[in-house]
Rosetta silent file (secondary structure, phi, psi, omega in degrees, C-alpha in Angstrom):
SEQUENCE: MSDSKQDYTVFVVDDDRVSRRLLETILDRKYVVELFDSAESCLERLNVRAT
SCORE:     score description
SCORE:     0.000 S_00000001
   1 L     0.000  123.025 -170.515   11.677  -12.118  -13.484 S_00000001
   2 L   -50.264  179.205  176.069    8.700  -13.049  -12.540 S_00000001
   3 L  -121.882   59.977 -170.058    5.562  -11.079  -11.870 S_00000001
   4 L   -93.511 -177.583 -155.295    4.744  -12.593   -8.458 S_00000001
   5 L  -105.211  -29.026  179.993    2.353  -10.381   -5.989 S_00000001
   6 L   -82.428  -15.544  141.287    5.853   -9.850   -3.617 S_00000001
   7 L     5.695  -33.845 -165.424    6.869   -8.147   -6.773 S_00000001
   8 L  -147.474  137.847  150.552    4.881   -4.991   -6.052 S_00000001
   9 E  -127.094  154.975 -158.289    3.998   -2.985   -3.753 S_00000001
  10 E  -138.482  145.941  166.054    1.143   -0.256   -4.145 S_00000001
  11 E   -97.879  124.844  152.243    0.703    2.066   -1.008 S_00000001
  12 E   -91.039  123.578 -150.009   -3.182    3.009   -0.549 S_00000001
  13 E  -125.814   95.316  173.497   -2.917    6.222    0.791 S_00000001
  14 L  -155.548  104.100 -175.534   -7.097    7.437    1.676 S_00000001
  15 L   -11.677  -53.334 -157.147   -8.645    8.833    5.544 S_00000001
  16 L   -66.071   91.320  172.221  -11.766    6.771    4.995 S_00000001
  17 H   -28.845  -51.967  163.136  -11.024    3.028    6.394 S_00000001
  18 H   -69.848   -9.587  176.855  -13.570    2.172    4.239 S_00000001
  19 H   -77.122  -27.500 -164.597  -12.436    2.954    1.137 S_00000001
  20 H   -80.499  -56.459 -155.487   -8.828    1.767    2.243 S_00000001
  21 H   -68.679  -87.231  175.748   -9.855   -1.281    3.331 S_00000001
  22 H     3.302  -48.674 -168.718  -12.116   -2.069   -0.618 S_00000001
  23 H   -65.929  -51.437  165.255   -8.712   -0.836   -2.160 S_00000001
  24 H   -76.750   -9.224  168.320   -6.939   -3.587   -0.556 S_00000001
  25 H   -73.558  -57.840 -157.877   -9.332   -6.181   -1.188 S_00000001
  26 H   -70.110   -5.920  159.455   -9.322   -5.819   -4.708 S_00000001
  27 L   -81.341  -24.840 -165.621   -5.877   -5.197   -4.902 S_00000001
  28 L   -94.829   12.961  160.351   -4.238   -7.596   -2.952 S_00000001
  29 L   -84.609    6.048 -151.382   -4.679  -10.498   -5.116 S_00000001
  30 L  -155.472  -20.518 -176.238   -1.618   -9.166   -7.592 S_00000001
  31 L  -142.025  153.017 -175.254   -0.092   -7.018   -5.010 S_00000001
  32 E   -75.610  122.034  146.914    1.713   -6.276   -1.379 S_00000001
  33 E  -153.334  126.756  174.325   -0.238   -3.517    0.172 S_00000001
  34 E   -78.914  159.108  178.187    0.249   -1.712    2.575 S_00000001
  35 E  -107.707  136.881  157.139   -2.289    0.909    3.988 S_00000001
  36 E  -128.781  165.920  164.730   -2.432    4.465    4.980 S_00000001
  37 L  -124.969   78.549  136.411   -4.802    7.677    6.593 S_00000001
  38 L  -173.761 -178.142  165.806   -2.742    9.659    5.821 S_00000001
  39 L  -138.969   61.442  118.264    0.100   10.839    3.158 S_00000001
  40 L  -112.019   36.728  131.176    2.690   12.165    6.239 S_00000001
  41 L  -127.214   -0.964  149.395    2.384    8.601    7.262 S_00000001
  42 L   -95.241  -20.990  161.901    2.982    7.133    4.261 S_00000001
  43 L   -81.053  -30.041  161.561    5.733    9.352    3.428 S_00000001
  44 L   -53.229  -34.032 -156.726    7.052    8.414    7.109 S_00000001
  45 L  -108.186   78.716   68.596    7.256    4.308    6.090 S_00000001
  46 L   -81.608  -26.798  174.774    9.111    5.731    2.567 S_00000001
  47 L   -88.266   55.858  171.171   11.704    8.025    4.464 S_00000001
  48 L  -132.582  -62.244  163.007   12.012    4.521    6.585 S_00000001
  49 L   -40.446  -54.254  161.069   12.714    2.839    3.794 S_00000001
  50 L   -64.094   17.675 -177.337   15.202    5.218    2.211 S_00000001
  51 L  -108.869    0.000    0.000   17.442    4.718    5.066 S_00000001
């Protein structure tokens, strides 16, 4: 298995938009990044993925 960017997804959850974007910028070079402004929205995304 190669460790390509598509092998991993990182969920960034923070209510501060600037913090989310900063973390996205840092992580985006090696990981697929999904941003969420609340835990509820992240959990909804996980629930959708699981079904």
